[in-house]
Coordinates of C-alpha atoms in Angstrom, one line a residue:
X1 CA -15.2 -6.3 -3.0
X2 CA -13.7 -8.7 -5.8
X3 CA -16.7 -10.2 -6.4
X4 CA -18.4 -7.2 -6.7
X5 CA -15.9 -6.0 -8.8
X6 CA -15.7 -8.8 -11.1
X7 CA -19.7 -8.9 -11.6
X8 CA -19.7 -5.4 -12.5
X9 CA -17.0 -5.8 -14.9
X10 CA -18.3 -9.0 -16.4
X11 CA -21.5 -7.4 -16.4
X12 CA -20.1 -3.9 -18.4
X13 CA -18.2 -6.8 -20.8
X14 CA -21.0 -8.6 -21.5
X15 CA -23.7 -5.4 -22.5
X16 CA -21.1 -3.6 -24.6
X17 CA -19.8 -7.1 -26.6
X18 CA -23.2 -8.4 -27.5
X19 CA -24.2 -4.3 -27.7
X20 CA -21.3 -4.5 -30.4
X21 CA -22.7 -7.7 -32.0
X22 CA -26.2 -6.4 -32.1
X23 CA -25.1 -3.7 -34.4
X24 CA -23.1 -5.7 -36.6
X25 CA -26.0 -8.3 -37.2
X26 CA -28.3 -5.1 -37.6
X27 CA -25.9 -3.3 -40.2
X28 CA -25.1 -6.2 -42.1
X29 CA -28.7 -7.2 -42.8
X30 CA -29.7 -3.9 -43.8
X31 CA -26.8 -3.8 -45.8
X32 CA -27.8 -6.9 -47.3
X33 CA -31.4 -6.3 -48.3
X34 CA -30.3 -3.0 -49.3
X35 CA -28.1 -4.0 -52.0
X36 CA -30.5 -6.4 -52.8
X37 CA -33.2 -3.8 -53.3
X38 CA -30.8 -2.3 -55.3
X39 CA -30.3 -4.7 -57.6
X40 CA -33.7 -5.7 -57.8
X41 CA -34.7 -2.1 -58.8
X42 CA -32.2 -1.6 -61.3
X43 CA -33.0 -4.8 -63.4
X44 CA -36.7 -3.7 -63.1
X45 CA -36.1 -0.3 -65.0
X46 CA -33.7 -2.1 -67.0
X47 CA -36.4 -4.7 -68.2
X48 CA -39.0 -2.2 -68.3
X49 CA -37.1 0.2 -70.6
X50 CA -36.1 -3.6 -72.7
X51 CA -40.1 -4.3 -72.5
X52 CA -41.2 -1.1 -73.9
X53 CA -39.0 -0.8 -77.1
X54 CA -40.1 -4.6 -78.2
X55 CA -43.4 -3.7 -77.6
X56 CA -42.9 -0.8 -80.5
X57 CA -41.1 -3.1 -82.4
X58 CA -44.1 -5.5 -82.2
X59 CA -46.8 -2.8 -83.0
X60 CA -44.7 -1.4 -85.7
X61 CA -45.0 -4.7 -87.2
X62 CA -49.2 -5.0 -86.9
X63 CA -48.6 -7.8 -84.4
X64 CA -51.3 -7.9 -81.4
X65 CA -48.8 -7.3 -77.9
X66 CA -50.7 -10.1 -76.1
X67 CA -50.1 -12.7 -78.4
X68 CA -46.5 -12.1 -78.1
X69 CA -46.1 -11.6 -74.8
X70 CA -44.5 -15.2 -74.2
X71 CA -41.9 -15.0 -76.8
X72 CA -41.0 -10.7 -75.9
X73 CA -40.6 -11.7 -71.7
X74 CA -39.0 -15.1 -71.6
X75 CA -35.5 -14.3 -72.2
X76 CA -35.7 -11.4 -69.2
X77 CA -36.6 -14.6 -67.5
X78 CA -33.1 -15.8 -67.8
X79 CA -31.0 -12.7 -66.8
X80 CA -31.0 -14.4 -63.5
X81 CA -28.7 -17.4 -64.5
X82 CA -29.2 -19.4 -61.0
X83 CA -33.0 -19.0 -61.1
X84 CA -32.9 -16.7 -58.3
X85 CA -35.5 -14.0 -60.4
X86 CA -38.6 -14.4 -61.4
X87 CA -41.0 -12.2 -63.7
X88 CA -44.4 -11.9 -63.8
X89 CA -46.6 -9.5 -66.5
X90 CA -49.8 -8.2 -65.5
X91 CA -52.6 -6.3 -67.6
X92 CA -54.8 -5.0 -65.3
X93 CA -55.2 -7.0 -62.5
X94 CA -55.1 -10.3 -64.7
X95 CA -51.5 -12.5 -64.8
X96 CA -50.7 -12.4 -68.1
X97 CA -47.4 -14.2 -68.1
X98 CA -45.2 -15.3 -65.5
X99 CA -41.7 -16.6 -65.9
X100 CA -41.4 -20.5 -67.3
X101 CA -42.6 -22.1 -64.4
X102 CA -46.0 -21.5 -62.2
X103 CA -45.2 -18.4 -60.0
X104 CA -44.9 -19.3 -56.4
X105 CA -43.6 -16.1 -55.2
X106 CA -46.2 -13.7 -53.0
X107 CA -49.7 -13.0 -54.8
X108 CA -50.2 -9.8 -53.7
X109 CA -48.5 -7.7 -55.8
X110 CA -50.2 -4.3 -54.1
X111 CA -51.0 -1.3 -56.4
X112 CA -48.0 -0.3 -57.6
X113 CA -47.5 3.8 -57.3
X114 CA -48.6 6.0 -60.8
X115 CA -46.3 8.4 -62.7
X116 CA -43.1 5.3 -63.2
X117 CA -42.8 4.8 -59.9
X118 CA -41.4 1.6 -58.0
X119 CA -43.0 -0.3 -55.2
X120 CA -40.4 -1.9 -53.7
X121 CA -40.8 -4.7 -50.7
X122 CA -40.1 -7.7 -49.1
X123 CA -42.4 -10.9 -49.3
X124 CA -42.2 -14.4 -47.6
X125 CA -43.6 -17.1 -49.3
X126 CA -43.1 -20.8 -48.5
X127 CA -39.9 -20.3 -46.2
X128 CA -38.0 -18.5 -48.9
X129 CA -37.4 -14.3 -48.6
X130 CA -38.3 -12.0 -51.8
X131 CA -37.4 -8.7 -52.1
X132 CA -40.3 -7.5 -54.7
X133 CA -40.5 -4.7 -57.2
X134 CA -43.7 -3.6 -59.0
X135 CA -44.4 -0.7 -61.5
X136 CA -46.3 -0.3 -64.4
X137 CA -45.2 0.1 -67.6
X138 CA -44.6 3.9 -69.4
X139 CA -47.6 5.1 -71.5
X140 CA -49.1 4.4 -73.5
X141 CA -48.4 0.9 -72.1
X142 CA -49.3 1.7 -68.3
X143 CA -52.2 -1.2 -68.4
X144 CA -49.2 -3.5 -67.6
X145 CA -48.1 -3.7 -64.5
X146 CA -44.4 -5.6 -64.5
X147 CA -43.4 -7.5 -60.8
X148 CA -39.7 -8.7 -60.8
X149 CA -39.3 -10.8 -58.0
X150 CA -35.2 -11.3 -56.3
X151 CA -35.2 -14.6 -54.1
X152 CA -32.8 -13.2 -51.4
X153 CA -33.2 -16.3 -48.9
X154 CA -29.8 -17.1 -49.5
X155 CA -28.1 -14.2 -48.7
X156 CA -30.4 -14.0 -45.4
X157 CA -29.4 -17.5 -44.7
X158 CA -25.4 -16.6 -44.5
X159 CA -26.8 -13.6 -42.7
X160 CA -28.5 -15.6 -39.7
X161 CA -25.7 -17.8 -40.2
X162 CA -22.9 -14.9 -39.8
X163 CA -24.8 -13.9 -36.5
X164 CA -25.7 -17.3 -34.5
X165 CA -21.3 -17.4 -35.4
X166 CA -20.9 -14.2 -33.6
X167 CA -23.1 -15.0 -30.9
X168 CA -21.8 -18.6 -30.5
X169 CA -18.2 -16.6 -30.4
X170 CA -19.4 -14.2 -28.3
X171 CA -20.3 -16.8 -25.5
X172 CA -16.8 -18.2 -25.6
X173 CA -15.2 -14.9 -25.7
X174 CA -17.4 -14.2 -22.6
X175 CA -16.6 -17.6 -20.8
X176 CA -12.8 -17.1 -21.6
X177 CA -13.0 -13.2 -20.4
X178 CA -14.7 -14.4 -17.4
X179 CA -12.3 -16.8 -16.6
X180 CA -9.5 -14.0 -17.2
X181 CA -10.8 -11.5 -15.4
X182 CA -11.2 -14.0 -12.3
X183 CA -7.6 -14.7 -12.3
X184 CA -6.7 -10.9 -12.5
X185 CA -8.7 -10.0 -9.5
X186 CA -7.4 -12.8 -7.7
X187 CA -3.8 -11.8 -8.4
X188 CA -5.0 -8.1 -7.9
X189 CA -6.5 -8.8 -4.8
X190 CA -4.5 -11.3 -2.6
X191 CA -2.3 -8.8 -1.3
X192 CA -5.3 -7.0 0.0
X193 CA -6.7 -10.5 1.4
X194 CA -2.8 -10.6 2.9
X195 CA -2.8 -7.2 4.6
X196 CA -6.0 -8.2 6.6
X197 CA -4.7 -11.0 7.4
X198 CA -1.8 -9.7 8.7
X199 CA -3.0 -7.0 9.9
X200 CA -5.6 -9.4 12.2
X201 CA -2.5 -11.5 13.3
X202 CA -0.9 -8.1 14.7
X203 CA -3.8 -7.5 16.3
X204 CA -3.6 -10.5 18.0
X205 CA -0.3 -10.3 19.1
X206 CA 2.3 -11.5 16.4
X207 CA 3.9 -8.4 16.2
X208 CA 6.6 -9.9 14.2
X209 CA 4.3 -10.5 11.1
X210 CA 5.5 -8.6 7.9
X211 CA 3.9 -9.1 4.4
X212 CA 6.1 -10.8 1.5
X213 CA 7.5 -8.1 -1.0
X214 CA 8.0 -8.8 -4.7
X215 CA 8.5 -6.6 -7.6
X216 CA 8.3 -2.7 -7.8
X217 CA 5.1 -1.6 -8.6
X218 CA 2.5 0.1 -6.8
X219 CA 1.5 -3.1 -4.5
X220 CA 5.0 -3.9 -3.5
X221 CA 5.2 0.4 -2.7
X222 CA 2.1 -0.3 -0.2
X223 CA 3.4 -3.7 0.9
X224 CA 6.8 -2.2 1.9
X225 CA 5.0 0.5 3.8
X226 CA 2.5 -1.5 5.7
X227 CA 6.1 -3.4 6.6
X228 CA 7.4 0.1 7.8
X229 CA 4.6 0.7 9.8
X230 CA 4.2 -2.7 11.3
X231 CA 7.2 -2.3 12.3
X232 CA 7.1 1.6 13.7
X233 CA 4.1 0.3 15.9
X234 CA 6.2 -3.1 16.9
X235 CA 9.4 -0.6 18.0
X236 CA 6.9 1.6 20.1
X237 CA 5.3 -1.4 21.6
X238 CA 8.5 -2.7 22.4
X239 CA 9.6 0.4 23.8
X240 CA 6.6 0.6 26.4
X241 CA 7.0 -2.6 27.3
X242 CA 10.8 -2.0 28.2
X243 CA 9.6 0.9 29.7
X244 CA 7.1 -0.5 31.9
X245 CA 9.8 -3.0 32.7
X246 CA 11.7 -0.4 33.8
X247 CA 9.4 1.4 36.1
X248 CA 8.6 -1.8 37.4
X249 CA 12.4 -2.7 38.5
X250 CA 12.8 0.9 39.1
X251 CA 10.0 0.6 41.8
X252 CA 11.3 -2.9 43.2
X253 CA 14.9 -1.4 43.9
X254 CA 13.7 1.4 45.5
X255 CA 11.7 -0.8 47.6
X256 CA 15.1 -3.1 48.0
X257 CA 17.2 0.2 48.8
X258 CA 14.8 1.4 51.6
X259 CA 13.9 -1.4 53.1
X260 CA 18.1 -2.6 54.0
X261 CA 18.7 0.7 56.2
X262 CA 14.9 1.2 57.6
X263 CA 15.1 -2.0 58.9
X264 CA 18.4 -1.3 60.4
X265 CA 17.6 2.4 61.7
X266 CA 14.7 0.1 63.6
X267 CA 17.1 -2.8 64.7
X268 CA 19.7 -0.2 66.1
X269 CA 17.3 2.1 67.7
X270 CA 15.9 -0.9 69.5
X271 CA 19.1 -2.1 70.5
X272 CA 19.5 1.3 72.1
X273 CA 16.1 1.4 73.9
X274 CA 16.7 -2.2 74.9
X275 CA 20.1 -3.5 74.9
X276 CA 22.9 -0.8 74.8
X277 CA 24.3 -0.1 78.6
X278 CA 27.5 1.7 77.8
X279 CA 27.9 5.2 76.3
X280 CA 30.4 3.3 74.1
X281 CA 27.3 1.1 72.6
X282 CA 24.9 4.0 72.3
X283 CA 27.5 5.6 70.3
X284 CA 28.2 2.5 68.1
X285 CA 24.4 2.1 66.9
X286 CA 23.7 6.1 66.6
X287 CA 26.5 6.4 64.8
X288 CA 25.3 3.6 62.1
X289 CA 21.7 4.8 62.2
X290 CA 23.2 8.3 61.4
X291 CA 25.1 6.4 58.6
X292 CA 22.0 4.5 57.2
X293 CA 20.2 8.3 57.5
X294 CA 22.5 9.7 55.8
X295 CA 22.1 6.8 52.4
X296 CA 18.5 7.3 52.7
X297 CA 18.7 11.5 52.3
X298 CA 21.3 10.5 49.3
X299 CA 19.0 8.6 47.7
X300 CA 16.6 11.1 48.0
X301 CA 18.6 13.9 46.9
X302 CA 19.6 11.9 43.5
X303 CA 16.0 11.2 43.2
X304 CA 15.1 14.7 43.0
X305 CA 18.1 15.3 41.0
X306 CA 16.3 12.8 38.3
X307 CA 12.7 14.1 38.3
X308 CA 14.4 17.7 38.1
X309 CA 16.0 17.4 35.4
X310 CA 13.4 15.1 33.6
X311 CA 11.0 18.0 33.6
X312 CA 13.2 21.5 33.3
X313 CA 14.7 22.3 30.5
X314 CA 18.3 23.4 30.2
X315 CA 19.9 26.9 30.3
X316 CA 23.1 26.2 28.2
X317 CA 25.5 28.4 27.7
X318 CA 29.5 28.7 25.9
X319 CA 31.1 27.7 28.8
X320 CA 35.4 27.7 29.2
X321 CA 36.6 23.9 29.5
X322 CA 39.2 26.0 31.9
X323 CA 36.6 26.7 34.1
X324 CA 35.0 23.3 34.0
X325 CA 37.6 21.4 34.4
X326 CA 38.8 23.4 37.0
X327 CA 36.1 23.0 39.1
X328 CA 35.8 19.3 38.7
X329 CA 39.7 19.4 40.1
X330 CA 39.1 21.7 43.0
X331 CA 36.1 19.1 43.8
X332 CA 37.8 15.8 43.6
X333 CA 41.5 16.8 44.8
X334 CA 41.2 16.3 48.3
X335 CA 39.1 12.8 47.8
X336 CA 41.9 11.7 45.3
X337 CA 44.7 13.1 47.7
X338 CA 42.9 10.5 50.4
X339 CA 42.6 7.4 47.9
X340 CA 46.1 8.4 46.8
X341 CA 44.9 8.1 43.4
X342 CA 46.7 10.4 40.8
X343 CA 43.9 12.5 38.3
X344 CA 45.5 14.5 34.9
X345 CA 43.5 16.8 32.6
X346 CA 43.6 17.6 29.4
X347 CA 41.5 20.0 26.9
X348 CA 42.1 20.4 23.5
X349 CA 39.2 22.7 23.0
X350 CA 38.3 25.8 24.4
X351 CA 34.7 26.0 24.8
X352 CA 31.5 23.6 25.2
X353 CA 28.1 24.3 24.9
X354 CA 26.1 23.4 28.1
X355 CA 24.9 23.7 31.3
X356 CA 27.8 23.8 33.7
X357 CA 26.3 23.2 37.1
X358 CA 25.5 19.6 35.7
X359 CA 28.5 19.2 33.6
X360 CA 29.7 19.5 36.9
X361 CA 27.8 16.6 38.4
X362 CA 28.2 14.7 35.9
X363 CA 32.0 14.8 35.4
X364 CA 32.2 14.6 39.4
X365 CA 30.5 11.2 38.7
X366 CA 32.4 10.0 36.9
X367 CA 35.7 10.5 38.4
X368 CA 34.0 9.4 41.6
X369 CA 33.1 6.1 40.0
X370 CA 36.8 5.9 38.9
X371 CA 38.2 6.6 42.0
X372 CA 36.2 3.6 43.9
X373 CA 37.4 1.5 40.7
X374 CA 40.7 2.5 41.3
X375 CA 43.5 0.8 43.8
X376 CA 46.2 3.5 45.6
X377 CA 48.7 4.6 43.2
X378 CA 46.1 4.6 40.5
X379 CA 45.9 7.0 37.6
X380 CA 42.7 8.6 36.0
X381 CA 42.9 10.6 33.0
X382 CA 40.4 13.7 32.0
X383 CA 40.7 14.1 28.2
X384 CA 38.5 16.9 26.1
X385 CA 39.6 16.2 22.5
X386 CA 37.8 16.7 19.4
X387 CA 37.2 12.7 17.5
X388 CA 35.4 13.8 13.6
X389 CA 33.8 16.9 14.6
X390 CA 32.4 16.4 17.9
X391 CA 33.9 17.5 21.2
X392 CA 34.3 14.2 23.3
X393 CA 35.1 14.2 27.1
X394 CA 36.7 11.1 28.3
X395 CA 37.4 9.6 31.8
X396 CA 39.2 7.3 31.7
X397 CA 40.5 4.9 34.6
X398 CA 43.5 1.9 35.3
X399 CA 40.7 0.4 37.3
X400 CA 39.4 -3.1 38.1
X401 CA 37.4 -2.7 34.7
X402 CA 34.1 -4.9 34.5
X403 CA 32.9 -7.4 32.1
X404 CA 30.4 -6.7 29.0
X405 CA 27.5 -7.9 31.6
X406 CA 27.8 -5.5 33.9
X407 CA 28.3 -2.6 31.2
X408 CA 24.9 -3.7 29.9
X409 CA 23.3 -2.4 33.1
X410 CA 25.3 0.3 34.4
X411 CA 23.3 3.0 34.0
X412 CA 20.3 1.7 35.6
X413 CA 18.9 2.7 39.2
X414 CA 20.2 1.1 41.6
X415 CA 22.7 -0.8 39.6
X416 CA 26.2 -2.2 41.3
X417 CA 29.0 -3.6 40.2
X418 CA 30.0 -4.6 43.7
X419 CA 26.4 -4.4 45.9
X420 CA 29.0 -4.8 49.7
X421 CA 31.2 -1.8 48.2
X422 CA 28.8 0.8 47.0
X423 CA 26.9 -0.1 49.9
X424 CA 30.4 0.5 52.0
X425 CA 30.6 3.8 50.3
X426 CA 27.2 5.4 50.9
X427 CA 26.8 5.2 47.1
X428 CA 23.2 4.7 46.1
X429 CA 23.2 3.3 42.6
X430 CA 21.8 6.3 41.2
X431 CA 25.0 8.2 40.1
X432 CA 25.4 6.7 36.3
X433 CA 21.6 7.3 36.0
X434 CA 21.6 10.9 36.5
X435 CA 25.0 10.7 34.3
X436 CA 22.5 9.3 31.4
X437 CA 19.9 11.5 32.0
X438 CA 22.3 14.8 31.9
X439 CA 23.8 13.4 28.8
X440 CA 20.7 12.8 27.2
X441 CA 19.7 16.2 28.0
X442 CA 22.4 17.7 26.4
X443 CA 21.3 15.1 23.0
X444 CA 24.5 13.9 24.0
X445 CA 26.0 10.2 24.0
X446 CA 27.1 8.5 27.0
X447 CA 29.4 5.1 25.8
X448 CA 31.5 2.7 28.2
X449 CA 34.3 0.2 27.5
X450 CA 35.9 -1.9 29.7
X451 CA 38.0 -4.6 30.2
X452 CA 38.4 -6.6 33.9
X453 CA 42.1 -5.9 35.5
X454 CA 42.6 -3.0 32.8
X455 CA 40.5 -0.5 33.4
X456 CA 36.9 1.6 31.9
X457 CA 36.6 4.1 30.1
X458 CA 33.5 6.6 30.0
X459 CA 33.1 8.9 27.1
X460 CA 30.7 11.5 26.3
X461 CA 30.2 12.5 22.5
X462 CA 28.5 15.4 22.1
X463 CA 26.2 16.7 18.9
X464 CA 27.8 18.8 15.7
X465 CA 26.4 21.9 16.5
X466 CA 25.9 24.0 13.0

């Protein structure tokens, strides 16, 4: 493409330049023989109209014309002071007189045109240029036939001259152009040569490649936006990856998870079959199998719970933070009652926007999680307050707290803080992740902050609604 370009260009340069020489040189030496003719022509009638009053002159005296002929033409001969001019006198077609010196201009003089007329041409003799007028004289003198003769080689020589200069400047102007242009495509062209470059290396992996921005014109504008959209397709790249991470560790938990209590269902169902004796020992392993039974239909409940709610949509409504709330405390009194763990609310807003069943779960969650983080005699506080414009439900606890590690990851599946005491608990690792997902489904914000021997709070921030 460069080259391309710059042979066209060169190409377009080169025609129209010498084009516009070619005319010059062409104008100028018409213009120059033209004025010549000019001149030529006007000393002729000039001479001529001289000639023909001498001649009366002469005859009026009784002289003969041809015997005087010498004496009547030579000082035409000098009107020319560098010799450039040269007059010959014809009777008939015999010379009569020519000017000083032997004539070495052209010999043939043509027949000149009747009636006063000029024949005007050019003539080459002996490397010199002529420009040549011919007429004969008026009657009753039109035997004679007058040739004035202009040397022009001169000015034809400073023409030539004049155009090998333009031509010889021509060729450096073109040399120099050249050169310019070169560098201008180069410049022009390197980010191009850059993007594909880039654009190569992205495709070969280096995701992280962005093209050097400079200035603010239009190349910088496209440099800046192949950066945006190297870095678009870099984000969604990263985001499949993480997501296929995810799936992956998603499906290796799950694996982790059933594995623990099928192979304890097995273990304890052979210990019946094999090596309980005493109603007091079937009852032991039954009641653990029933345990492990009842972590795997958990699981699978929460599960469902996920996939649900990843692919129905919401029926949100203006729902009464009385009524919420109040059903999140008829749900968790007893459990707090047994964990003798105290729980307050407080709303300072009378409405939210959502879908209550799984406000319900999720605030049920949450205060769950709270309650496990919490030791007896523990408080947990329920706050719905407005923070800038959004409605913001907090739970927060006087907990164990965790560090910024485990925060990272606790809304992942299968995620524990403490692996034994989830496990303990029948808790499956799932309840944060359906948290997240509700949230998200709501295009609300789910944050944690923590601190270990003080507590964690969780705190949903919902959307401005207009």
């Amino acid at each position: 493409m460069k080259y391309r370009t710059f042979m066209t260009t060169l190409a377009l340069f080169l025609f129209s330049f010498h084009l516009g020489i070619v005319i010059i040189s062409v104008t100028t030496f018409k213009d120059t023989v033209r004025r010549a003719e000019e001149r030529s022509l006007s000393e002729h009638y000039f001479i001529t109209s001289a000639l023909i009053k001498d001649f009366q002159a002469v005859e009026s005296r009784g002289t003969e014309i041809d015997g005087s002929l010498g004496s009547l033409l030579q000082p035409y001969s000098y009107l020319s002071g560098d010799k450039k001019v040269k007059l010959a006198l014809y009777k008939g077609n015999q010379l009569v007189y020519s000017s000083g010196q032997e004539l070495t201009g052209p010999s043939n003089i043509g027949e000149p045109p009747e009636n006063g007329n000029r024949l005007v041409s050019i003539q080459k003799a002996e490397g010199r240029t002529y420009v040549m007028v011919s007429g004969k004289l008026p009657e009753p003198y039109e035997v004679y036939t007058l040739v004035y003769l202009f040397d022009t080689s001169e000015a034809i020589t400073a023409w030539e001259q004049m155009k090998n200069m333009l031509f010889v400047a021509g060729l450096l102007l073109s040399c120099l152009f050249a050169c310019g242009l070169l560098i201008l495509l180069n410049r022009i062209f390197q980010p191009l040569a850059q993007i594909s470059q880039t654009s190569r290396n992205i495709a070969a992996g280096a995701y992280e490649t962005r093209l050097p921005v400079s200035g603010h014109d239009e190349l910088s504008e496209m440099a800046q936006s192949f950066n945006h959209m190297a870095e678009e397709i870099q984000s969604q790249i990263h985001q499949l990856a993480k997501a296929a991470e995810q799936k992956q560790q998603f499906v290796d938990n799950l694996a982790h998870e059933l594995r623990t209590p099928l192979t304890a269902i097995y273990g304890y169902a052979e210990y019946i079959q094999k090596v309980a004796r005493t109603e007091e020992d079937k009852l032991f392993a039954t009641n653990y199998i029933m345990s492990e039974s009842r972590r795997l239909q958990n699981i699978a409940y929460r599960l469902l719970d996920l996939a649900t709610l990843r692919e129905n949509k919401l029926e949100q409504s203006r729902v009464r933070m009385e009524e919420l709330v109040g059903g999140v405390e008829r749900a968790m009194s007893i459990k707090a009652a047994e964990r003798n763990v105290q729980i307050r609310y407080e709303c300072r807003f009378d409405t939210l926007f959502c879908d209550p069943d799984l406000m319900h779960i999720l605030l049920v969650n949450l205060i769950d999680n709270a309650l496990k983080a919490c030791h007896p005699g523990g408080l947990i506080q329920l706050v719905a307050d407005l923070e800038n414009g959004h409605q913001v439900i907090a739970v927060q606890d006087n907990g164990k707290g965790m560090t910024e590690e485990h925060l990272a990851h606790i809304t992942e599946a299968f995620y524990r803080v403490d692996p034994s005491r989830s496990r303990a608990g029948g808790g499956a690792g799932l309840g944060l992740s359906l948290c997240q997902q509700i949230a998200d489904n709501h295009g609300a914000k789910l944050s944690f902050s923590s601190e270990p021997g003080k507590g964690t709070t969780a705190k949903i921030t919902f959307a401005i609604r207009s």
